[in-house]
PDB file of C-alpha atoms in Angstrom:
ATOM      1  CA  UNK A   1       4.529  -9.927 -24.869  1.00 86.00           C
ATOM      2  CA  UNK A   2       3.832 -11.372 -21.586  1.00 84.00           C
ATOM      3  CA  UNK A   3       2.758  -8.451 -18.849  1.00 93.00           C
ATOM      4  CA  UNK A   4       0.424  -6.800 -16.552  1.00 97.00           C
ATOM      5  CA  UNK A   5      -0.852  -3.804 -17.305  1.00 97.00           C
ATOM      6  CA  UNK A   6      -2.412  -1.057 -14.706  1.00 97.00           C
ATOM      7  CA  UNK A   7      -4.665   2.099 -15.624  1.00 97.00           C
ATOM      8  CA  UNK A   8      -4.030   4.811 -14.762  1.00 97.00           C
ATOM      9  CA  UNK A   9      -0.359   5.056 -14.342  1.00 96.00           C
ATOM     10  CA  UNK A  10      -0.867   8.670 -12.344  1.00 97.00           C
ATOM     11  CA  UNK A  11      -3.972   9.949 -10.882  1.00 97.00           C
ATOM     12  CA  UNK A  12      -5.100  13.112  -8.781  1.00 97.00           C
ATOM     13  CA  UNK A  13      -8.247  13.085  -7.043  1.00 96.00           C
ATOM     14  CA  UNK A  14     -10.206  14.271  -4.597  1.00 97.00           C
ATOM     15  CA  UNK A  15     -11.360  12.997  -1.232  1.00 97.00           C
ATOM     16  CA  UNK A  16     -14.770  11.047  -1.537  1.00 97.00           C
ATOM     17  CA  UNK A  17     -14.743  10.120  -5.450  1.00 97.00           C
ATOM     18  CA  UNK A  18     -14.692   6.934  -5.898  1.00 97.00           C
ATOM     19  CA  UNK A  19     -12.148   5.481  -8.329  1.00 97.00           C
ATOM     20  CA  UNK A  20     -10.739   2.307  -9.747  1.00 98.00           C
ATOM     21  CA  UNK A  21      -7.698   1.509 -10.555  1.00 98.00           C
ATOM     22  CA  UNK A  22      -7.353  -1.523 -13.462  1.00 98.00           C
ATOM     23  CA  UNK A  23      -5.333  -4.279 -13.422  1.00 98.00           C
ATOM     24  CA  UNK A  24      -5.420  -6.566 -16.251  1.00 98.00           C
ATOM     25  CA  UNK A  25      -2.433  -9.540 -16.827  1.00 97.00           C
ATOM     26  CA  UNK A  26      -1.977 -11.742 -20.483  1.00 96.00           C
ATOM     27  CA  UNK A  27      -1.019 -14.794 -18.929  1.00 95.00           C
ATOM     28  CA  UNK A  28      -3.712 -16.399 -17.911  1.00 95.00           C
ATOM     29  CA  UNK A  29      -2.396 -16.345 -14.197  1.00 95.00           C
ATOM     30  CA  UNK A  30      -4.708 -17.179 -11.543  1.00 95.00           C
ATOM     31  CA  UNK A  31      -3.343 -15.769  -8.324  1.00 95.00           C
ATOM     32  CA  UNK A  32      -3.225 -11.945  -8.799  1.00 96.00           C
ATOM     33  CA  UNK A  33      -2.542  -9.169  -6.035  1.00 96.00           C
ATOM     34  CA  UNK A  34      -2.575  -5.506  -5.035  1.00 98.00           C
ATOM     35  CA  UNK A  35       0.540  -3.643  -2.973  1.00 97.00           C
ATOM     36  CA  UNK A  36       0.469  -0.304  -1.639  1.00 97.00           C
ATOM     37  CA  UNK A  37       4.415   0.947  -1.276  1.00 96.00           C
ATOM     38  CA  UNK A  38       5.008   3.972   0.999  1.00 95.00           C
ATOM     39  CA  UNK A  39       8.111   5.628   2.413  1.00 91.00           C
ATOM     40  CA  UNK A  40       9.794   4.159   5.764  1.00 88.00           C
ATOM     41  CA  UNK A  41       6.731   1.735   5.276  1.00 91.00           C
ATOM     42  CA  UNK A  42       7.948  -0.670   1.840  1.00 91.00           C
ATOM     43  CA  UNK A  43       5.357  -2.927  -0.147  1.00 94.00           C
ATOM     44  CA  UNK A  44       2.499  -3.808   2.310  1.00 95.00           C
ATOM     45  CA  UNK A  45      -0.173  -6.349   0.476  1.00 95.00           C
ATOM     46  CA  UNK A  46      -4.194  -4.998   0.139  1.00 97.00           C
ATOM     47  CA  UNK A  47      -5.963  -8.149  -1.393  1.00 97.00           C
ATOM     48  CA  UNK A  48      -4.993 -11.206  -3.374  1.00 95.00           C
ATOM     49  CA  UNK A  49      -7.133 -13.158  -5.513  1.00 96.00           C
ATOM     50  CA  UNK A  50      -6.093 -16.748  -5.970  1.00 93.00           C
ATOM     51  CA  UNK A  51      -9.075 -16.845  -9.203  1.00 93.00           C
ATOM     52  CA  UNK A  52     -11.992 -16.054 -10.468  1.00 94.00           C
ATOM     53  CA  UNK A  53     -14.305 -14.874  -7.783  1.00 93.00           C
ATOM     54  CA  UNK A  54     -12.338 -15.919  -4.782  1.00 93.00           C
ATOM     55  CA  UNK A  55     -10.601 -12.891  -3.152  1.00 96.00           C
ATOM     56  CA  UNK A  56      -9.163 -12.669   0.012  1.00 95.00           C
ATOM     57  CA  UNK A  57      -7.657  -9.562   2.222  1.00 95.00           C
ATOM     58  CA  UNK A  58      -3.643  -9.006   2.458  1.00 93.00           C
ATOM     59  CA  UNK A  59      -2.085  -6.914   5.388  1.00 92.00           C
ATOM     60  CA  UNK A  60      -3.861  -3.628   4.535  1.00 96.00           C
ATOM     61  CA  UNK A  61      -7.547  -3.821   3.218  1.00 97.00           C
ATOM     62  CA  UNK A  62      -9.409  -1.434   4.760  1.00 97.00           C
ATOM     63  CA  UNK A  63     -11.117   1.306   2.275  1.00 97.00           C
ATOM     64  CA  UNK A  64     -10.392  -0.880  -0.508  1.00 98.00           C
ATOM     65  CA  UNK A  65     -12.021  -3.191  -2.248  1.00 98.00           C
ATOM     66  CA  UNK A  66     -11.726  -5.639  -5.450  1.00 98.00           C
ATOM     67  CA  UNK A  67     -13.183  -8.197  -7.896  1.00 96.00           C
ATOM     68  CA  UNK A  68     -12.617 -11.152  -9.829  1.00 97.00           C
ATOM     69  CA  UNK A  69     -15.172 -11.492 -12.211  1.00 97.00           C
ATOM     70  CA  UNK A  70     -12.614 -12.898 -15.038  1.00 96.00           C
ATOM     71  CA  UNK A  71      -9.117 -13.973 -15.149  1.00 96.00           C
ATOM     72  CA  UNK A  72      -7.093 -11.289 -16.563  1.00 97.00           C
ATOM     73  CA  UNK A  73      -8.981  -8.589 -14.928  1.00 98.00           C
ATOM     74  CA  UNK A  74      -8.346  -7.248 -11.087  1.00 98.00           C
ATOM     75  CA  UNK A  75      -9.278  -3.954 -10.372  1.00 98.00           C
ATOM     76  CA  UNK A  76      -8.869  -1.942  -7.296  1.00 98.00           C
ATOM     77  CA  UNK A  77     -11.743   0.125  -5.893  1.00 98.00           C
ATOM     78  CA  UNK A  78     -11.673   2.936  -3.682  1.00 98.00           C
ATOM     79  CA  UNK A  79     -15.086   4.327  -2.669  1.00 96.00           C
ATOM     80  CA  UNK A  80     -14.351   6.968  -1.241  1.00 97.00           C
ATOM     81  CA  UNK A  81     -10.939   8.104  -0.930  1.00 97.00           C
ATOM     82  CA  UNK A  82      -8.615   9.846   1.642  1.00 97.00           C
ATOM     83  CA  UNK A  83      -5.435  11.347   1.827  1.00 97.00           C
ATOM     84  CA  UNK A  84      -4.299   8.231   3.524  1.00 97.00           C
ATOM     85  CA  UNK A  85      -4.367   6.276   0.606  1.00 98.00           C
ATOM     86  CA  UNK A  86      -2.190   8.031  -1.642  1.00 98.00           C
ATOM     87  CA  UNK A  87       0.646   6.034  -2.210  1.00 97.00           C
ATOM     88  CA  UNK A  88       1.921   4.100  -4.757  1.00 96.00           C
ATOM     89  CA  UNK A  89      -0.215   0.807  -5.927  1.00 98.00           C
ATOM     90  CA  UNK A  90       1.064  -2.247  -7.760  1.00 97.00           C
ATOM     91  CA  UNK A  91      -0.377  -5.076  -9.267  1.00 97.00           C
ATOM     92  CA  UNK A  92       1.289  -8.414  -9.423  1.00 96.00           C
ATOM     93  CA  UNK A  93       0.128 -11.733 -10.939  1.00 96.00           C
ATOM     94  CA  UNK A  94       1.932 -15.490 -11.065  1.00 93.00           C
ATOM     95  CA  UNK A  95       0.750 -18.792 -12.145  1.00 90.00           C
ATOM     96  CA  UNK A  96      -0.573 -20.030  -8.955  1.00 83.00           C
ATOM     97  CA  UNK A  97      -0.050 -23.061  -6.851  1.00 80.00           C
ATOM     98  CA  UNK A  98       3.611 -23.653  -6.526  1.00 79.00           C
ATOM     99  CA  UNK A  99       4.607 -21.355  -9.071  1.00 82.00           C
ATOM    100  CA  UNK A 100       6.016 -18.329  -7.059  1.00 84.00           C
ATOM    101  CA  UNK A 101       7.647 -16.039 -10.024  1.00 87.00           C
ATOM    102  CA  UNK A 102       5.900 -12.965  -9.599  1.00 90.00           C
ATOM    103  CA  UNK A 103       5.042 -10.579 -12.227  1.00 94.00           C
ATOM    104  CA  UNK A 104       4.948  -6.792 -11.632  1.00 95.00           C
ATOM    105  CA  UNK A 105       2.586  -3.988 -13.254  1.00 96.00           C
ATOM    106  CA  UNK A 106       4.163  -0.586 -14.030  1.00 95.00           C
ATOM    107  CA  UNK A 107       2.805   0.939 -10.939  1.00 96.00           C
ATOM    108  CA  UNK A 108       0.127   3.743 -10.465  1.00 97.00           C
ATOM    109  CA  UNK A 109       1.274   6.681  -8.592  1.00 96.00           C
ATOM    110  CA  UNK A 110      -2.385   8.000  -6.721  1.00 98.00           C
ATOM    111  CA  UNK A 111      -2.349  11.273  -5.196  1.00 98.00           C
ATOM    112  CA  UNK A 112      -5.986  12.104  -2.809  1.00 98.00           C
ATOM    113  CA  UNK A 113      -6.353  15.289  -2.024  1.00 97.00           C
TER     114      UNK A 113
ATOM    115  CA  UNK B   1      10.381  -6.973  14.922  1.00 58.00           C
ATOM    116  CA  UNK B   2      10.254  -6.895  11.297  1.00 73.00           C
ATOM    117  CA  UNK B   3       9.813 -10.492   9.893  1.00 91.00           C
ATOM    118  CA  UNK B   4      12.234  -9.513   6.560  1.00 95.00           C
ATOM    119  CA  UNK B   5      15.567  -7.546   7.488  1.00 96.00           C
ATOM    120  CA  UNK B   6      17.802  -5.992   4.957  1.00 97.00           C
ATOM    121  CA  UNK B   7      20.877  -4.081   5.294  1.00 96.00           C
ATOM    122  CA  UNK B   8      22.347  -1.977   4.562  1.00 97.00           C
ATOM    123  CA  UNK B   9      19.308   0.621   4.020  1.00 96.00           C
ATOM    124  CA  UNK B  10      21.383   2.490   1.627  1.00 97.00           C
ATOM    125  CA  UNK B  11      24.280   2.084  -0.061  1.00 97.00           C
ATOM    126  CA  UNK B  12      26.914   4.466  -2.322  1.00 97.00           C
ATOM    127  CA  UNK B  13      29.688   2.660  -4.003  1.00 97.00           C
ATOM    128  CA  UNK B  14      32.371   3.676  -6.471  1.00 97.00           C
ATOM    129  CA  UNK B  15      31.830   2.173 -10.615  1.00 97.00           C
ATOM    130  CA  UNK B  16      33.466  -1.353 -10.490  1.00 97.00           C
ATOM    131  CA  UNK B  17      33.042  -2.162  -6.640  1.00 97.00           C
ATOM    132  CA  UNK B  18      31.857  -5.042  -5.657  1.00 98.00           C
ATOM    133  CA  UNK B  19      28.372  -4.833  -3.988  1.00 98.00           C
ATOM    134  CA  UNK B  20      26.462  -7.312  -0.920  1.00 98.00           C
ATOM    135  CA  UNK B  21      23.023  -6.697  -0.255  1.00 98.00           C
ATOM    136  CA  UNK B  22      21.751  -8.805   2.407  1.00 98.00           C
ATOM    137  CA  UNK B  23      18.877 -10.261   3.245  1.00 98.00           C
ATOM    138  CA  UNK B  24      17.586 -12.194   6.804  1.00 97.00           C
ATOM    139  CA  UNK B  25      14.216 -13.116   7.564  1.00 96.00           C
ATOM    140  CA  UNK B  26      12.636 -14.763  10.460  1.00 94.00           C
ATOM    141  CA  UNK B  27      10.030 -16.738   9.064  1.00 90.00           C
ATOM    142  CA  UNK B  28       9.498 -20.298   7.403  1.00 91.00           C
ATOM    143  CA  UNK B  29       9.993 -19.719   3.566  1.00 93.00           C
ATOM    144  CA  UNK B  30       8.786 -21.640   0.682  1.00 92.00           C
ATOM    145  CA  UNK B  31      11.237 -18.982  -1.647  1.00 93.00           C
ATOM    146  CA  UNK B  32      13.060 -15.903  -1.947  1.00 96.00           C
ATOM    147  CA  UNK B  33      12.633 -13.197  -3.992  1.00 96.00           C
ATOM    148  CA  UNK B  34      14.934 -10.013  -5.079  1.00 97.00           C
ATOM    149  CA  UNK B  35      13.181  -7.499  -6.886  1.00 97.00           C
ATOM    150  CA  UNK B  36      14.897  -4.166  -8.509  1.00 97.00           C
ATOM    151  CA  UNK B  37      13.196  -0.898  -8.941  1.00 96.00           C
ATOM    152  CA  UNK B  38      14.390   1.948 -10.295  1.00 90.00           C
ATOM    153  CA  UNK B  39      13.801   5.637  -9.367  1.00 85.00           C
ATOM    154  CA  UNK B  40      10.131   6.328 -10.782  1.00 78.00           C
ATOM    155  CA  UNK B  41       9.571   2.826 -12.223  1.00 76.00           C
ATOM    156  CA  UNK B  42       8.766  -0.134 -11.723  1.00 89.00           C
ATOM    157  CA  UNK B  43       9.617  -3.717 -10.058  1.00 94.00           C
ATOM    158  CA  UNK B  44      10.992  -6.209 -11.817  1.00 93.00           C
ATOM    159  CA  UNK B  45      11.656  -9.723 -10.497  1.00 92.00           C
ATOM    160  CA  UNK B  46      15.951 -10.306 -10.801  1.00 95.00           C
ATOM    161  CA  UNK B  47      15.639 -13.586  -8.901  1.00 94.00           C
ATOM    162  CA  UNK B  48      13.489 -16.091  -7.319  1.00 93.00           C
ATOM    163  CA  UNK B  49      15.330 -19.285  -5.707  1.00 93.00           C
ATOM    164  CA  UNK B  50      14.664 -21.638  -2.715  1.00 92.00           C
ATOM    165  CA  UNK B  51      18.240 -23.051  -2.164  1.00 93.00           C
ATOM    166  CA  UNK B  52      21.863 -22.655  -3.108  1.00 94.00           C
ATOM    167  CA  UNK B  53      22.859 -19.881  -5.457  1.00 96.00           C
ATOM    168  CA  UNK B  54      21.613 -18.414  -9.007  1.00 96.00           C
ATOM    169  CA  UNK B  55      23.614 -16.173 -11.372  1.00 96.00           C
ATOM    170  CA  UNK B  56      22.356 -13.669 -13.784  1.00 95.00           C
ATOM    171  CA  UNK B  57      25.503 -12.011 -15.768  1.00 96.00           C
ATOM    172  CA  UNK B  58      26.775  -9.317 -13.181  1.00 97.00           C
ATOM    173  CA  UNK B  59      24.016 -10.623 -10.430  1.00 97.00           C
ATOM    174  CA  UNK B  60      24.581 -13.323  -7.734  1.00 98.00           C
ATOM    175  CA  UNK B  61      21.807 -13.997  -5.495  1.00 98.00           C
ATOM    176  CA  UNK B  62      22.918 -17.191  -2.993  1.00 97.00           C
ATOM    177  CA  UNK B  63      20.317 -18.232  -0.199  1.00 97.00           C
ATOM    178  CA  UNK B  64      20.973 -20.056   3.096  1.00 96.00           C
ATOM    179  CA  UNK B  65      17.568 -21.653   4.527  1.00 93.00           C
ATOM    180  CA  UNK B  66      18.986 -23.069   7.677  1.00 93.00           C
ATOM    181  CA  UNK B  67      20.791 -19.444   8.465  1.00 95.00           C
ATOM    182  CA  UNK B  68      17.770 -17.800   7.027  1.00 96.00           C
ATOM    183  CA  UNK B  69      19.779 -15.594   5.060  1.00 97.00           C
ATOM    184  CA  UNK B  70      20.401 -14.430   1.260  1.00 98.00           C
ATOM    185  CA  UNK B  71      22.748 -12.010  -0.322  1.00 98.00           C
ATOM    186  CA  UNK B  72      22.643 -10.654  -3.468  1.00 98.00           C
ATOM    187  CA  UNK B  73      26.132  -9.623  -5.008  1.00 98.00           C
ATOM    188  CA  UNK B  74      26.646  -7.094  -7.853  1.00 98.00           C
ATOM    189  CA  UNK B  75      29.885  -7.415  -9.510  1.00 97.00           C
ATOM    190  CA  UNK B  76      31.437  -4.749 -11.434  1.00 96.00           C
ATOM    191  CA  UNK B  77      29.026  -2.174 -10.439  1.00 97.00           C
ATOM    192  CA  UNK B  78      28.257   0.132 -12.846  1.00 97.00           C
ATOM    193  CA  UNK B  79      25.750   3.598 -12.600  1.00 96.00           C
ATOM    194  CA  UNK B  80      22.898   1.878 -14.120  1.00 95.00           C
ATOM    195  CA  UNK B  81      22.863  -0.170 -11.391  1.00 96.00           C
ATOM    196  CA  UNK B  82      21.555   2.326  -8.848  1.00 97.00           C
ATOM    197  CA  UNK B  83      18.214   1.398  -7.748  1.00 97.00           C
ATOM    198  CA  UNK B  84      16.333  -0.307  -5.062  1.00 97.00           C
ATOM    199  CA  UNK B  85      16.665  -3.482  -4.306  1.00 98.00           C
ATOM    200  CA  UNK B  86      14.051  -5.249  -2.164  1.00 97.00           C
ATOM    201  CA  UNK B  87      13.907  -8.903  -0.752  1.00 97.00           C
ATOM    202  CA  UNK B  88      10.706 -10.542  -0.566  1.00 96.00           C
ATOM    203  CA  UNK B  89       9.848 -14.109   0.744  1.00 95.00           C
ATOM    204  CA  UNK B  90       7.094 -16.460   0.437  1.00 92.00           C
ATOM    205  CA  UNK B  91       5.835 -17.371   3.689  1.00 89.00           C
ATOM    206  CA  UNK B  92       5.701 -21.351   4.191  1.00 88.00           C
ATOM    207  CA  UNK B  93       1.900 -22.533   4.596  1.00 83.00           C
ATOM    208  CA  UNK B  94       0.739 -19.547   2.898  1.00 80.00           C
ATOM    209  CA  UNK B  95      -1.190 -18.968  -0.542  1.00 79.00           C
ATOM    210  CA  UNK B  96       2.129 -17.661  -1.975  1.00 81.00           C
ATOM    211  CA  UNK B  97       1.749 -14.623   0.014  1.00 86.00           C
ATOM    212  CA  UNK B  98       4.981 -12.471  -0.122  1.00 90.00           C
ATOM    213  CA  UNK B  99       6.404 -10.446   2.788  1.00 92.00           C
ATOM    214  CA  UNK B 100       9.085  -7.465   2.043  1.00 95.00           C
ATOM    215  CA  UNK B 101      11.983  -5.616   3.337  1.00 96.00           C
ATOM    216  CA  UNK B 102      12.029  -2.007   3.394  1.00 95.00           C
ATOM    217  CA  UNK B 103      14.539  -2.334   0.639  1.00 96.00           C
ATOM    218  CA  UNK B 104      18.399  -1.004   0.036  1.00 97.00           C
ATOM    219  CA  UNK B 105      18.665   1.863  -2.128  1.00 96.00           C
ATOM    220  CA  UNK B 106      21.999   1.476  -3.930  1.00 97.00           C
ATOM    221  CA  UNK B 107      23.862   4.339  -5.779  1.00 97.00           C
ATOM    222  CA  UNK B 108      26.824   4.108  -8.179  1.00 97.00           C
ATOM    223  CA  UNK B 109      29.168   6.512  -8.572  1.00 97.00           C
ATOM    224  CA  UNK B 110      31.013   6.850 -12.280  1.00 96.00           C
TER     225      UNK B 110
END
């Protein structure tokens, strides 16, 4: 079955402990992407990835970061967390180029505390 | 000024009514998304089109670029309807970047 996947799907933490969040799609979709969605606020982006090893920042990047070391992987990275950033993160992949259809992950709900 | 406007923000209707979500945005487009999410889950993609008008059973989504506008019509709504519905566009020029709406949070009433 074709899908993205995200780990964890909830998560409580602590300010300052660094965490990743995985991201991992099956169909071999270059451009992949991280959204933060918050009340009053919607889906803002974080980074994008158009493939392997070329990222690039969305609207919101700051205390975030990612890689692209392969093609089904993106994970999100937060080195040291705040309260700010908890919020709801999803990761999205599509083909690439023209290809817009968008593909969601299940969402991971992140709570810093 | 936000660049993606939807109204109306929420949204109760009666089961069977006939439902418009709309949709204006402000920016060059390559394509138009509406996504659905439901309370605690996640999105899923109902529609992506770049001209004219796509139906998916109950769903209508119609799109008009030179008005810069898209609706999405429900007909025959029915409870499991109620969710969010959010527009999203592809900015023109762009890596495929998409921009949102805030969303319209719909609720059906048996």
């Amino acid at each position: 079955e074709a899908q993205v996947t995200q780990n964890p799907r909830y998560l409580i933490t602590v300010t300052g402990k660094k965490l990743t969040v995985t991201c991992s799609q099956n169909m071999n979709h270059e451009y992949m992407s991280w959204y933060r969605q918050d009340p009053g606020l919607g889906l803002r982006q974080i980074y994008y990835s158009m493939n392997v090893e070329v990222t690039d920042k969305g609207d919101v990047p700051e205390g975030y970061k990612v890689s692209r070391k392969e093609k089904r992987n993106f994970p999100l990275i937060l080195e040291s967390p705040s309260p700010n950033q908890t919020s709801l993160y999803f990761c999205a992949s599509r083909l690439g180029g023209i290809s817009y259809e968008q593909y969601f992950g299940p969402g991971t709900r992140l709570t810093v505390t | 000024k936000n660049e993606v406007e939807q109204s109306p923000q929420n949204l109760t209707a009666q089961e069977g009514e006939f439902i418009t979500i709309n949709c204006s945005y402000s920016v060059g487009i390559s394509a138009l998304h509406w996504l659905q999410q439901h309370p605690g889950g996640g999105i899923v993609s109902l529609f992506m089109l770049s001209s004219g008008k796509k139906k998916h059973g109950r769903l209508i989504a119609t799109i008009n670029i030179q008005e810069k506008h898209s609706s999405l019509h429900i007909t025959a709504s029915h409870p499991r309807d109620s969710a969010v519905y959010i527009c999203a566009v592809v900015l023109r020029g762009s890596q495929g970047n998409l921009i949102f709406g805030k969303g319209t949070k719909l609720s059906v009433k048996p």
